[in-house]
Tab-separated table of C-alpha atoms in Angstrom:
chain	number	residue	atom	x	y	z
A	1	MET	CA	-63.253	-1.577	58.068
A	2	HIS	CA	-63.066	0.720	55.045
A	3	THR	CA	-66.385	0.566	53.226
A	4	THR	CA	-64.678	1.944	50.097
A	5	ILE	CA	-63.401	-1.572	49.369
A	6	LYS	CA	-65.380	-2.892	46.394
A	7	THR	CA	-64.005	-6.381	45.555
A	8	ILE	CA	-63.030	-9.576	47.300
A	9	GLY	CA	-59.444	-9.055	46.141
A	10	GLU	CA	-59.225	-5.700	47.881
A	11	LEU	CA	-60.809	-7.255	50.965
A	12	ARG	CA	-58.160	-9.990	51.098
A	13	LYS	CA	-55.432	-7.323	51.338
A	14	THR	CA	-56.910	-6.129	54.619
A	15	ASN	CA	-56.933	-7.940	57.927
A	16	TYR	CA	-60.612	-8.804	57.616
A	17	ALA	CA	-61.497	-12.269	58.919
A	18	SER	CA	-64.937	-13.841	58.657
A	19	LYS	CA	-66.805	-14.329	61.938
A	20	SER	CA	-70.166	-15.892	62.632
A	21	ILE	CA	-72.782	-13.552	64.051
A	22	LYS	CA	-72.584	-15.303	67.423
A	23	GLU	CA	-68.803	-14.783	67.463
A	24	GLU	CA	-69.378	-11.136	66.562
A	25	LEU	CA	-71.835	-10.627	69.432
A	26	ARG	CA	-69.513	-12.408	71.866
A	27	ALA	CA	-66.396	-10.466	70.850
A	28	ASN	CA	-68.079	-7.076	71.025
A	29	LEU	CA	-69.739	-7.892	74.360
A	30	ILE	CA	-66.376	-8.899	75.823
A	31	GLU	CA	-64.931	-5.591	74.597
A	32	ASN	CA	-67.771	-3.649	76.249
A	33	ILE	CA	-67.383	-5.497	79.540
A	34	LYS	CA	-63.628	-4.852	79.579
A	35	LYS	CA	-64.241	-1.138	79.002
A	36	GLY	CA	-67.046	-0.995	81.570
A	37	LYS	CA	-69.442	0.088	78.824
A	38	ALA	CA	-73.152	-0.738	79.207
A	39	SER	CA	-74.420	-2.882	76.333
A	40	PHE	CA	-78.131	-2.380	77.023
A	41	LYS	CA	-78.688	1.310	77.638
A	42	GLY	CA	-82.206	2.414	78.483
A	43	ILE	CA	-83.120	-0.868	80.192
A	44	HIS	CA	-83.841	-0.353	83.890
A	45	GLY	CA	-84.480	-2.807	86.710
A	46	TYR	CA	-82.710	-5.709	85.006
A	47	GLU	CA	-79.171	-4.852	86.097
A	48	ASN	CA	-78.925	-7.746	88.557
A	49	SER	CA	-81.300	-10.214	86.956
A	50	VAL	CA	-82.044	-10.302	83.223
A	51	ILE	CA	-78.992	-8.521	81.799
A	52	PRO	CA	-76.363	-10.770	83.480
A	53	GLN	CA	-78.272	-13.831	82.189
A	54	LEU	CA	-78.459	-12.325	78.704
A	55	GLU	CA	-74.740	-11.540	78.708
A	56	ARG	CA	-73.937	-15.120	79.740
A	57	ALA	CA	-76.161	-16.429	76.930
A	58	ILE	CA	-74.319	-14.255	74.388
A	59	LEU	CA	-70.948	-15.403	75.723
A	60	SER	CA	-72.187	-18.991	75.332
A	61	GLN	CA	-73.243	-18.213	71.733
A	62	HIS	CA	-76.804	-19.357	72.413
A	63	ASN	CA	-80.079	-18.728	70.657
A	64	ILE	CA	-82.319	-17.087	73.239
A	65	ASN	CA	-85.941	-17.171	74.359
A	66	PHE	CA	-87.254	-14.279	76.460
A	67	LEU	CA	-90.154	-15.559	78.552
A	68	GLY	CA	-92.272	-12.960	80.291
A	69	LEU	CA	-95.547	-11.075	80.438
A	70	ARG	CA	-96.359	-8.195	78.102
A	71	GLY	CA	-94.574	-4.896	78.513
A	72	GLN	CA	-91.385	-6.351	80.004
A	73	ALA	CA	-88.968	-5.012	77.342
A	74	LYS	CA	-88.426	-8.388	75.651
A	75	THR	CA	-88.375	-6.981	72.117
A	76	ARG	CA	-86.442	-3.907	73.289
A	77	LEU	CA	-83.651	-6.160	74.557
A	78	ALA	CA	-83.537	-8.008	71.238
A	79	ARG	CA	-83.291	-4.750	69.290
A	80	LEU	CA	-80.503	-3.473	71.517
A	81	MET	CA	-78.434	-6.547	70.651
A	82	VAL	CA	-77.927	-4.951	67.223
A	83	GLN	CA	-75.486	-2.557	68.915
A	84	LEU	CA	-73.247	-5.533	69.675
A	85	LEU	CA	-72.768	-6.246	65.981
A	86	ASP	CA	-69.838	-4.894	63.941
A	87	GLU	CA	-70.781	-1.567	62.372
A	88	PHE	CA	-70.339	-2.887	58.819
A	89	ILE	CA	-69.786	-6.322	57.289
A	90	PRO	CA	-69.011	-7.189	53.641
A	91	ALA	CA	-71.306	-9.359	51.515
A	92	ILE	CA	-71.302	-10.458	47.876
A	93	ASP	CA	-73.091	-7.774	45.873
A	94	GLY	CA	-76.442	-8.948	44.502
A	95	SER	CA	-76.785	-11.870	46.907
A	96	GLU	CA	-80.279	-12.272	48.332
A	97	ILE	CA	-78.944	-13.875	51.492
A	98	ASN	CA	-75.966	-11.661	52.345
A	99	ASP	CA	-73.338	-14.222	51.305
A	100	ASP	CA	-70.028	-13.968	53.151
A	101	PRO	CA	-67.396	-13.112	50.461
A	102	TYR	CA	-65.087	-15.809	51.823
A	103	LYS	CA	-67.771	-18.470	52.430
A	104	PRO	CA	-70.675	-18.091	49.994
A	105	ILE	CA	-73.493	-20.564	50.634
A	106	SER	CA	-75.993	-19.695	47.899
A	107	LEU	CA	-75.677	-20.917	44.316
A	108	PHE	CA	-75.563	-17.288	43.169
A	109	GLY	CA	-72.722	-16.418	45.548
A	110	GLN	CA	-70.674	-19.480	44.618
A	111	GLU	CA	-71.139	-18.803	40.900
A	112	GLN	CA	-70.068	-15.171	41.333
A	113	VAL	CA	-66.826	-16.206	43.021
A	114	LEU	CA	-66.132	-18.858	40.365
A	115	LYS	CA	-66.804	-16.384	37.568
A	116	PHE	CA	-65.066	-13.257	38.867
A	117	GLY	CA	-62.609	-14.561	41.468
A	118	ASP	CA	-60.909	-11.690	43.313
A	119	LYS	CA	-62.835	-9.198	41.192
A	120	THR	CA	-66.167	-10.352	42.667
A	121	PRO	CA	-67.990	-7.159	43.694
A	122	ILE	CA	-68.953	-6.764	47.332
A	123	LYS	CA	-71.318	-4.479	49.242
A	124	TRP	CA	-71.266	-3.294	52.847
A	125	ILE	CA	-74.156	-3.892	55.227
A	126	HIS	CA	-74.698	-1.655	58.257
A	127	ARG	CA	-75.629	-3.337	61.521
A	128	ASP	CA	-79.002	-1.543	61.580
A	129	ASP	CA	-79.921	-3.512	58.453
A	130	ARG	CA	-79.132	-6.815	60.138
A	131	PHE	CA	-82.217	-7.021	62.331
A	132	PHE	CA	-85.312	-8.892	61.194
A	133	GLU	CA	-88.485	-9.282	63.182
A	134	LYS	CA	-91.593	-11.386	62.651
A	135	LEU	CA	-94.714	-11.526	64.800
A	136	ALA	CA	-95.864	-15.135	65.039
A	137	THR	CA	-99.505	-15.435	64.058
A	138	PRO	CA	-101.525	-18.531	63.121
A	139	ASP	CA	-101.520	-17.504	59.453
A	140	VAL	CA	-97.710	-17.489	59.118
A	141	THR	CA	-96.640	-20.118	56.569
A	142	ILE	CA	-93.458	-22.045	55.857
A	143	SER	CA	-93.223	-20.080	52.609
A	144	ASP	CA	-93.154	-16.814	54.577
A	145	LEU	CA	-90.338	-17.933	56.828
A	146	ILE	CA	-88.272	-20.332	54.727
A	147	GLY	CA	-89.299	-19.992	51.088
A	148	ASP	CA	-91.076	-21.610	48.168
A	149	ILE	CA	-90.731	-22.347	44.451
A	150	ASP	CA	-91.355	-19.246	42.343
A	151	PRO	CA	-93.095	-20.303	39.088
A	152	ILE	CA	-92.714	-16.803	37.612
A	153	LYS	CA	-88.949	-16.935	38.144
A	154	ALA	CA	-88.863	-20.417	36.592
A	155	ALA	CA	-90.780	-19.240	33.515
A	156	THR	CA	-88.775	-16.021	33.127
A	157	LEU	CA	-85.411	-17.776	33.403
A	158	GLN	CA	-86.701	-20.843	31.519
A	159	LEU	CA	-85.587	-23.144	34.313
A	160	SER	CA	-86.866	-26.511	35.492
A	161	TYR	CA	-88.607	-26.709	38.869
A	162	ALA	CA	-85.752	-29.005	39.863
A	163	ASP	CA	-83.280	-26.120	39.521
A	164	GLU	CA	-82.293	-24.458	42.809
A	165	ARG	CA	-82.451	-21.042	41.142
A	166	VAL	CA	-86.289	-21.146	41.025
A	167	ILE	CA	-86.461	-20.897	44.815
A	168	HIS	CA	-87.840	-17.721	46.330
A	169	TYR	CA	-86.197	-17.340	49.726
A	170	GLY	CA	-88.306	-16.553	52.783
A	171	MET	CA	-87.504	-14.208	55.658
A	172	ILE	CA	-85.096	-16.517	57.472
A	173	PRO	CA	-82.626	-17.161	54.612
A	174	ARG	CA	-82.777	-13.458	53.712
A	175	ALA	CA	-81.795	-12.720	57.303
A	176	ASN	CA	-78.561	-14.692	56.959
A	177	ARG	CA	-75.787	-13.171	59.127
A	178	SER	CA	-78.411	-11.197	61.047
A	179	ILE	CA	-80.469	-11.236	64.233
A	180	PHE	CA	-83.867	-12.808	63.586
A	181	VAL	CA	-86.617	-12.256	66.152
A	182	ILE	CA	-89.838	-14.252	66.310
A	183	ASN	CA	-92.239	-12.579	68.720
A	184	GLU	CA	-94.920	-14.590	70.554
A	185	LEU	CA	-93.440	-17.937	69.493
A	186	PRO	CA	-96.231	-20.107	71.006
A	187	ASP	CA	-98.678	-18.560	68.529
A	188	LEU	CA	-96.723	-20.155	65.682
A	189	GLN	CA	-98.362	-23.370	64.469
A	190	ALA	CA	-96.590	-26.533	65.611
A	191	ARG	CA	-95.760	-27.617	62.049
A	192	ILE	CA	-94.065	-24.239	61.447
A	193	GLN	CA	-92.087	-24.598	64.672
A	194	VAL	CA	-90.961	-28.045	63.489
A	195	ALA	CA	-89.565	-26.435	60.339
A	196	LEU	CA	-87.215	-24.418	62.579
A	197	PHE	CA	-85.604	-27.531	64.120
A	198	ASN	CA	-82.879	-28.149	61.577
A	199	ILE	CA	-82.243	-24.458	60.986
A	200	LEU	CA	-81.306	-24.061	64.635
A	201	GLU	CA	-79.371	-27.319	64.793
A	202	GLU	CA	-77.828	-27.889	61.360
A	203	GLY	CA	-78.665	-24.905	59.155
A	204	ASP	CA	-80.604	-27.135	56.758
A	205	ILE	CA	-83.668	-25.771	55.010
A	206	GLN	CA	-86.096	-27.816	52.943
A	207	ILE	CA	-88.396	-26.264	50.327
A	208	ARG	CA	-90.834	-28.502	48.461
A	209	GLY	CA	-88.440	-31.419	48.190
A	210	PHE	CA	-85.207	-29.443	47.787
A	211	LYS	CA	-82.704	-30.596	50.392
A	212	LEU	CA	-80.416	-27.621	50.759
A	213	ARG	CA	-77.320	-27.720	52.907
A	214	MET	CA	-77.165	-24.022	53.650
A	215	PRO	CA	-75.403	-23.365	56.938
A	216	LEU	CA	-77.321	-20.167	57.668
A	217	ASP	CA	-75.587	-17.871	60.127
A	218	LEU	CA	-78.284	-16.500	62.431
A	219	GLU	CA	-78.833	-15.345	65.966
A	220	PHE	CA	-82.379	-16.411	66.798
A	221	ILE	CA	-84.228	-14.484	69.478
A	222	PHE	CA	-87.676	-15.697	70.507
A	223	THR	CA	-90.167	-14.044	72.828
A	224	ALA	CA	-93.048	-15.776	74.571
A	225	ASN	CA	-95.724	-15.009	77.131
A	226	PRO	CA	-96.272	-17.635	79.871
A	227	GLU	CA	-100.029	-17.189	79.440
A	228	ASP	CA	-99.767	-18.534	75.880
A	229	TYR	CA	-98.677	-21.933	77.141
A	230	THR	CA	-102.199	-22.597	78.401
A	231	ASN	CA	-104.422	-20.281	76.382
A	232	ARG	CA	-103.278	-20.306	72.785
A	233	GLY	CA	-100.432	-22.705	72.192
A	234	SER	CA	-97.009	-23.787	73.329
A	235	ILE	CA	-93.432	-24.142	72.218
A	236	VAL	CA	-93.023	-27.683	70.940
A	237	THR	CA	-90.548	-29.607	73.064
A	238	PRO	CA	-87.915	-30.427	70.393
A	239	LEU	CA	-87.692	-26.753	69.412
A	240	LYS	CA	-87.511	-25.638	73.024
A	241	ASP	CA	-84.669	-28.120	73.519
A	242	ARG	CA	-82.680	-26.432	70.742
A	243	ILE	CA	-82.922	-22.935	72.252
A	244	GLY	CA	-79.769	-22.449	74.275
A	245	SER	CA	-80.993	-20.068	76.984
A	246	GLN	CA	-84.443	-19.192	78.262
A	247	ILE	CA	-84.429	-15.936	80.208
A	248	LEU	CA	-87.279	-14.897	82.485
A	249	THR	CA	-88.171	-11.203	82.413
A	250	HIS	CA	-90.149	-9.333	85.088
A	251	TYR	CA	-91.882	-6.067	85.905
A	252	PRO	CA	-90.150	-3.230	87.806
A	253	GLU	CA	-89.751	-4.302	91.396
A	254	THR	CA	-89.564	-0.822	92.920
A	255	MET	CA	-91.378	2.459	92.508
A	256	ALA	CA	-88.108	4.238	91.710
A	257	VAL	CA	-87.362	1.978	88.721
A	258	ALA	CA	-90.935	2.236	87.445
A	259	LYS	CA	-90.752	6.048	87.545
A	260	ILE	CA	-87.474	6.076	85.602
A	261	ILE	CA	-89.012	3.902	82.866
A	262	THR	CA	-92.138	6.065	82.574
A	263	ALA	CA	-90.121	9.296	82.489
A	264	GLN	CA	-87.875	7.830	79.785
A	265	GLU	CA	-90.636	6.450	77.558
A	266	ALA	CA	-93.484	8.975	77.927
A	267	LYS	CA	-93.911	11.423	75.058
A	268	LEU	CA	-93.633	14.773	76.821
A	269	GLN	CA	-94.473	17.353	74.179
A	270	ASP	CA	-92.326	20.456	74.253
A	271	ASP	CA	-95.056	22.540	72.626
A	272	ARG	CA	-97.684	22.312	75.371
A	273	ILE	CA	-99.666	25.532	75.596
A	274	CYS	CA	-99.031	25.891	79.320
A	275	LYS	CA	-96.369	25.041	81.849
A	276	ILE	CA	-97.446	22.024	83.925
A	277	HIS	CA	-96.007	21.291	87.348
A	278	VAL	CA	-96.151	17.600	88.295
A	279	PRO	CA	-95.769	16.888	92.044
A	280	GLU	CA	-93.612	13.899	92.902
A	281	LEU	CA	-96.581	12.334	94.673
A	282	VAL	CA	-98.446	12.325	91.350
A	283	LYS	CA	-95.652	10.352	89.695
A	284	ASP	CA	-95.797	7.880	92.584
A	285	LEU	CA	-99.555	7.583	92.146
A	286	VAL	CA	-99.242	6.792	88.427
A	287	GLU	CA	-96.865	3.903	89.160
A	288	GLN	CA	-98.772	2.677	92.205
A	289	ILE	CA	-101.824	2.111	90.005
A	290	GLY	CA	-99.807	-0.479	88.062
A	291	PHE	CA	-98.693	-2.209	91.273
A	292	GLU	CA	-102.318	-2.268	92.495
A	293	ALA	CA	-103.535	-3.688	89.180
A	294	ARG	CA	-101.125	-6.623	89.434
A	295	GLU	CA	-102.696	-7.540	92.773
A	296	SER	CA	-106.322	-6.658	92.021
A	297	GLU	CA	-109.060	-9.272	92.298
A	298	TYR	CA	-110.708	-7.721	89.239
A	299	VAL	CA	-107.675	-8.023	86.948
A	300	ASP	CA	-106.291	-11.153	85.292
A	301	SER	CA	-102.773	-11.252	86.741
A	302	LYS	CA	-101.712	-13.966	84.255
A	303	SER	CA	-102.189	-11.492	81.410
A	304	GLY	CA	-99.865	-8.988	83.038
A	305	ILE	CA	-99.927	-5.209	83.343
A	306	SER	CA	-97.698	-3.680	80.719
A	307	ALA	CA	-95.352	-0.835	81.586
A	308	ARG	CA	-97.093	0.900	78.688
A	309	MET	CA	-100.090	1.438	80.980
A	310	SER	CA	-98.140	3.801	83.236
A	311	ILE	CA	-96.542	5.495	80.235
A	312	THR	CA	-99.804	6.247	78.410
A	313	ALA	CA	-101.560	7.101	81.680
A	314	TYR	CA	-98.907	9.715	82.445
A	315	GLU	CA	-99.256	11.168	78.950
A	316	ASN	CA	-103.039	11.373	79.385
A	317	LEU	CA	-102.602	12.983	82.798
A	318	LEU	CA	-100.535	15.833	81.361
A	319	SER	CA	-102.952	16.256	78.463
A	320	THR	CA	-105.862	16.507	80.926
A	321	ALA	CA	-104.129	19.397	82.688
A	322	GLU	CA	-103.267	20.977	79.329
A	323	HIS	CA	-106.900	20.704	78.195
A	324	ARG	CA	-107.982	22.489	81.378
A	325	CYS	CA	-105.526	25.281	80.580
A	326	MET	CA	-106.963	25.608	77.080
A	327	VAL	CA	-110.448	26.085	78.487
A	328	SER	CA	-109.433	28.526	81.212
A	329	GLY	CA	-106.723	30.346	79.271
A	330	ALA	CA	-104.157	29.707	82.028
A	331	LYS	CA	-100.463	29.823	81.130
A	332	GLU	CA	-99.320	27.764	84.087
A	333	THR	CA	-100.921	25.028	86.207
A	334	SER	CA	-100.199	22.175	88.568
A	335	ILE	CA	-101.678	18.704	88.404
A	336	ARG	CA	-104.867	18.323	90.438
A	337	PHE	CA	-106.157	15.043	91.799
A	338	ALA	CA	-109.253	15.341	89.619
A	339	ASP	CA	-106.902	15.303	86.601
A	340	VAL	CA	-105.962	11.750	87.571
A	341	LEU	CA	-109.367	10.600	86.320
A	342	GLY	CA	-108.159	11.599	82.856
A	343	MET	CA	-105.970	8.477	82.994
A	344	VAL	CA	-108.986	6.136	83.035
A	345	PRO	CA	-109.003	5.516	79.231
A	346	SER	CA	-105.345	4.471	79.385
A	347	ILE	CA	-106.070	2.043	82.215
A	348	THR	CA	-109.202	0.455	80.738
A	349	GLY	CA	-107.387	-0.339	77.509
A	350	LYS	CA	-104.414	-1.983	79.219
A	351	VAL	CA	-105.984	-4.399	81.724
A	352	GLU	CA	-107.550	-7.787	81.094
A	353	LEU	CA	-110.444	-8.298	83.511
A	354	VAL	CA	-111.580	-11.500	85.165
A	355	TYR	CA	-115.294	-12.315	85.338
A	356	GLU	CA	-115.896	-10.155	88.429
A	357	GLY	CA	-114.173	-7.227	86.744
A	358	GLU	CA	-116.251	-7.630	83.592
A	359	GLN	CA	-119.387	-7.576	85.718
A	360	GLU	CA	-118.383	-4.322	87.389
A	361	GLY	CA	-117.188	-2.695	84.170
A	362	ALA	CA	-113.779	-1.480	83.000
A	363	ALA	CA	-114.325	2.151	84.072
A	364	PHE	CA	-115.334	1.077	87.586
A	365	VAL	CA	-112.230	-1.105	87.878
A	366	ALA	CA	-109.978	1.735	86.641
A	367	GLU	CA	-111.397	4.153	89.233
A	368	LYS	CA	-111.131	1.440	91.883
A	369	LEU	CA	-107.424	0.999	91.068
A	370	ILE	CA	-106.877	4.760	91.365
A	371	GLY	CA	-108.613	4.705	94.745
A	372	GLU	CA	-106.551	1.769	95.980
A	373	ALA	CA	-103.350	3.484	94.854
A	374	ALA	CA	-104.362	6.631	96.749
A	375	LYS	CA	-105.036	4.584	99.905
A	376	THR	CA	-101.681	2.811	99.692
A	377	LEU	CA	-99.706	6.035	99.256
A	378	PHE	CA	-101.758	7.819	101.922
A	379	MET	CA	-100.752	5.204	104.498
A	380	GLU	CA	-97.076	5.740	103.653
A	381	TYR	CA	-97.277	9.303	104.943
A	382	PHE	CA	-100.188	9.509	107.377
A	383	PRO	CA	-101.291	7.483	110.435
A	384	LYS	CA	-103.500	4.463	109.965
A	385	ILE	CA	-107.200	5.227	109.830
A	386	LYS	CA	-109.150	3.090	112.278
A	387	LYS	CA	-112.545	1.821	111.208
A	388	LEU	CA	-113.794	1.904	114.796
A	389	LYS	CA	-112.536	3.934	117.762
A	390	HIS	CA	-113.719	4.887	121.237
A	391	GLU	CA	-115.810	8.016	121.457
A	392	GLU	CA	-113.254	9.812	123.621
A	393	GLU	CA	-110.271	8.579	121.569
A	394	LYS	CA	-108.591	11.331	119.556
A	395	ASP	CA	-107.856	10.898	115.874
A	396	PRO	CA	-105.447	12.977	113.704
A	397	TYR	CA	-108.267	13.446	111.206
A	398	ASP	CA	-110.929	14.605	113.687
A	399	SER	CA	-110.367	18.293	112.981
A	400	VAL	CA	-110.685	17.795	109.227
A	401	LEU	CA	-113.849	15.729	109.601
A	402	GLN	CA	-115.239	18.270	112.068
A	403	TRP	CA	-114.691	21.026	109.512
A	404	PHE	CA	-116.796	19.145	106.974
A	405	PHE	CA	-119.417	18.400	109.633
A	406	GLU	CA	-119.806	22.128	110.258
A	407	GLU	CA	-119.845	23.072	106.574
A	408	SER	CA	-122.938	22.314	104.528
A	409	SER	CA	-120.900	21.441	101.425
A	410	PHE	CA	-117.530	21.827	99.768
A	411	GLU	CA	-117.050	21.829	96.003
A	412	LEU	CA	-114.069	21.648	93.664
A	413	LEU	CA	-115.050	22.625	90.130
A	414	ASP	CA	-113.368	21.253	87.014
A	415	ASP	CA	-112.992	24.673	85.423
A	416	ALA	CA	-111.882	26.497	88.567
A	417	SER	CA	-109.040	28.932	87.925
A	418	GLU	CA	-105.761	28.491	89.747
A	419	LYS	CA	-106.803	31.175	92.224
A	420	GLU	CA	-110.285	29.701	92.796
A	421	TYR	CA	-108.826	26.232	93.253
A	422	ALA	CA	-106.294	27.485	95.814
A	423	THR	CA	-108.888	29.581	97.654
A	424	ALA	CA	-111.256	26.626	97.959
A	425	LEU	CA	-108.668	24.221	99.370
A	426	ASN	CA	-107.072	26.784	101.664
A	427	LYS	CA	-110.430	27.226	103.394
A	428	ILE	CA	-109.928	23.838	105.033
A	429	GLN	CA	-107.530	25.077	107.708
A	430	PRO	CA	-107.122	21.707	109.525
A	431	LEU	CA	-105.367	20.323	106.423
A	432	ASN	CA	-102.462	22.710	107.052
A	433	ALA	CA	-101.776	21.204	110.462
A	434	LEU	CA	-102.012	17.661	109.105
A	435	ILE	CA	-99.492	18.394	106.360
A	436	ALA	CA	-97.181	20.284	108.748
A	437	ILE	CA	-96.952	17.224	111.001
A	438	TYR	CA	-96.748	14.367	108.505
A	439	MET	CA	-95.529	15.861	105.196
A	440	SER	CA	-93.516	18.875	106.304
A	441	GLU	CA	-90.760	18.322	103.720
A	442	ILE	CA	-92.912	18.567	100.595
A	443	ASP	CA	-92.316	21.263	97.997
A	444	GLU	CA	-94.546	24.265	98.605
A	445	LYS	CA	-95.815	23.985	95.011
A	446	ASP	CA	-97.160	20.510	95.844
A	447	THR	CA	-99.228	21.616	98.844
A	448	LEU	CA	-102.534	22.103	97.021
A	449	PHE	CA	-102.322	18.687	95.382
A	450	VAL	CA	-101.589	17.059	98.749
A	451	LYS	CA	-104.617	18.769	100.275
A	452	GLU	CA	-106.875	17.428	97.563
A	453	PHE	CA	-105.142	14.039	97.805
A	454	ILE	CA	-106.032	13.866	101.514
A	455	LEU	CA	-109.698	14.515	100.740
A	456	TRP	CA	-109.829	11.786	98.078
A	457	ALA	CA	-108.049	9.343	100.400
A	458	LEU	CA	-110.503	10.070	103.233
A	459	VAL	CA	-113.297	9.284	100.780
A	460	GLU	CA	-111.638	5.947	99.961
A	461	PHE	CA	-111.419	5.180	103.692
A	462	GLN	CA	-115.121	6.115	103.995
A	463	LYS	CA	-114.485	9.056	106.300
A	464	LEU	CA	-115.900	11.515	103.757
A	465	ASN	CA	-118.393	11.241	100.923
A	466	LYS	CA	-117.732	12.405	97.382
A	467	GLN	CA	-120.324	13.033	94.687
A	468	ARG	CA	-119.952	13.993	91.060
A	469	ILE	CA	-121.814	17.213	90.332
A	470	THR	CA	-122.375	18.889	86.976
A	471	LYS	CA	-118.933	20.466	86.691
A	472	GLY	CA	-116.861	19.053	89.494
A	473	PHE	CA	-116.982	17.169	92.787
A	474	SER	CA	-118.783	17.817	96.048
A	475	PHE	CA	-117.332	16.575	99.359
A	476	LYS	CA	-119.391	16.116	102.557
A	477	ASP	CA	-119.018	14.442	105.898
A	478	THR	CA	-120.614	10.980	105.989
A	479	TYR	CA	-123.397	12.055	108.408
A	480	GLY	CA	-124.376	15.060	106.283
A	481	ALA	CA	-124.257	12.925	103.152
A	482	TYR	CA	-126.518	10.355	104.799
A	483	LEU	CA	-129.078	13.029	105.700
A	484	SER	CA	-129.036	14.516	102.218
A	485	GLY	CA	-129.465	11.078	100.648
A	486	ILE	CA	-126.058	10.779	98.969
């Protein structure tokens, strides 16, 4: 459509035909499907679950409710629906509610057409300006969403309060011909939800006694968290009945999908002062922490573990390595397992703890989740560690444990240079044989991290002891640690 067209008369000479927003979304989705074009780029893990349901809801011209725990891309999906709108649509110039030039519904729009006819001026609205979003909170009022009488407007225009022109429209009428998102719908007071009934069903809005037949053209998208149904509120049944499709969202089901999301969303600064190598095992560890948290006895699973936890944790991990480079003056480094502890602040702020978790403390739970993630990944590569075994029975880890038994102590310092770090780990010769047998295909640059990873995992399996010292960590065999009182 040519946005140079300025009047209704000029518009009539084109092939433009009015469509409702739901017809718009449907037509453009059909076009995308025919062309094999993805309508929801950047959304991963929903290809065979959420997206097909969403596409069917759009084809059915439904209002939609996304039901799922936090961090499951509910709002992202709603925002991406904007791309299914026409790039530009015409509206009567000066209209507060984006009146369709052919079908004005406001008194202003109707009067403009009566007064100017085909010379009625029009404006063009880009699809990016047709998205409205409101977070439902207990203090949201009917005036905010629908409107109220404006006494200042009445006085200025010298109008009676019975005149429709004294109405100040709320967010919903102003979003006419747009996508309107209400996030966390159960948090909206029941009486406010009731006010949405007729808008969804008939397009009627009522403001302080005014009965307005305004067939608003809206695509309503709601989001809700299942936890809210019991903790804070609920969606009232009549409103729920008027929402065409309720779509259940979910967390990434595989490590591969989780890693793609984190890599896509994490802010990876290009101006870092040093080059940081991130072993693939580290990326697995970051995601595994999220999987562990969703199963942890210390974490409230009903609250959910947002994908934002992995994203911010990964950002903190890189910044921890960068900070170490600043201190040491290094121009290049690789992630160390000790750097993983730099993710603790990102974890503590993203998990809701149950009573047992609160008793232990958020930092303890975060470190526990890191340990559990290390144990899980360790068992994917290395043989199972037996708690008890016969004295003569051989164990793949015997040589490593024997090395620590013979050494009085082993330390990894926080500020160790790249050379000092490598020298320290390479002293433990039995680790080379262990890696050669069970992780022979790893990148050579990842070897040092894997060596440290093995030590931390053996600590988690209680085969070694670890103690925080002034500027690093000390590792000892369990017998030596017992004698020294650790």
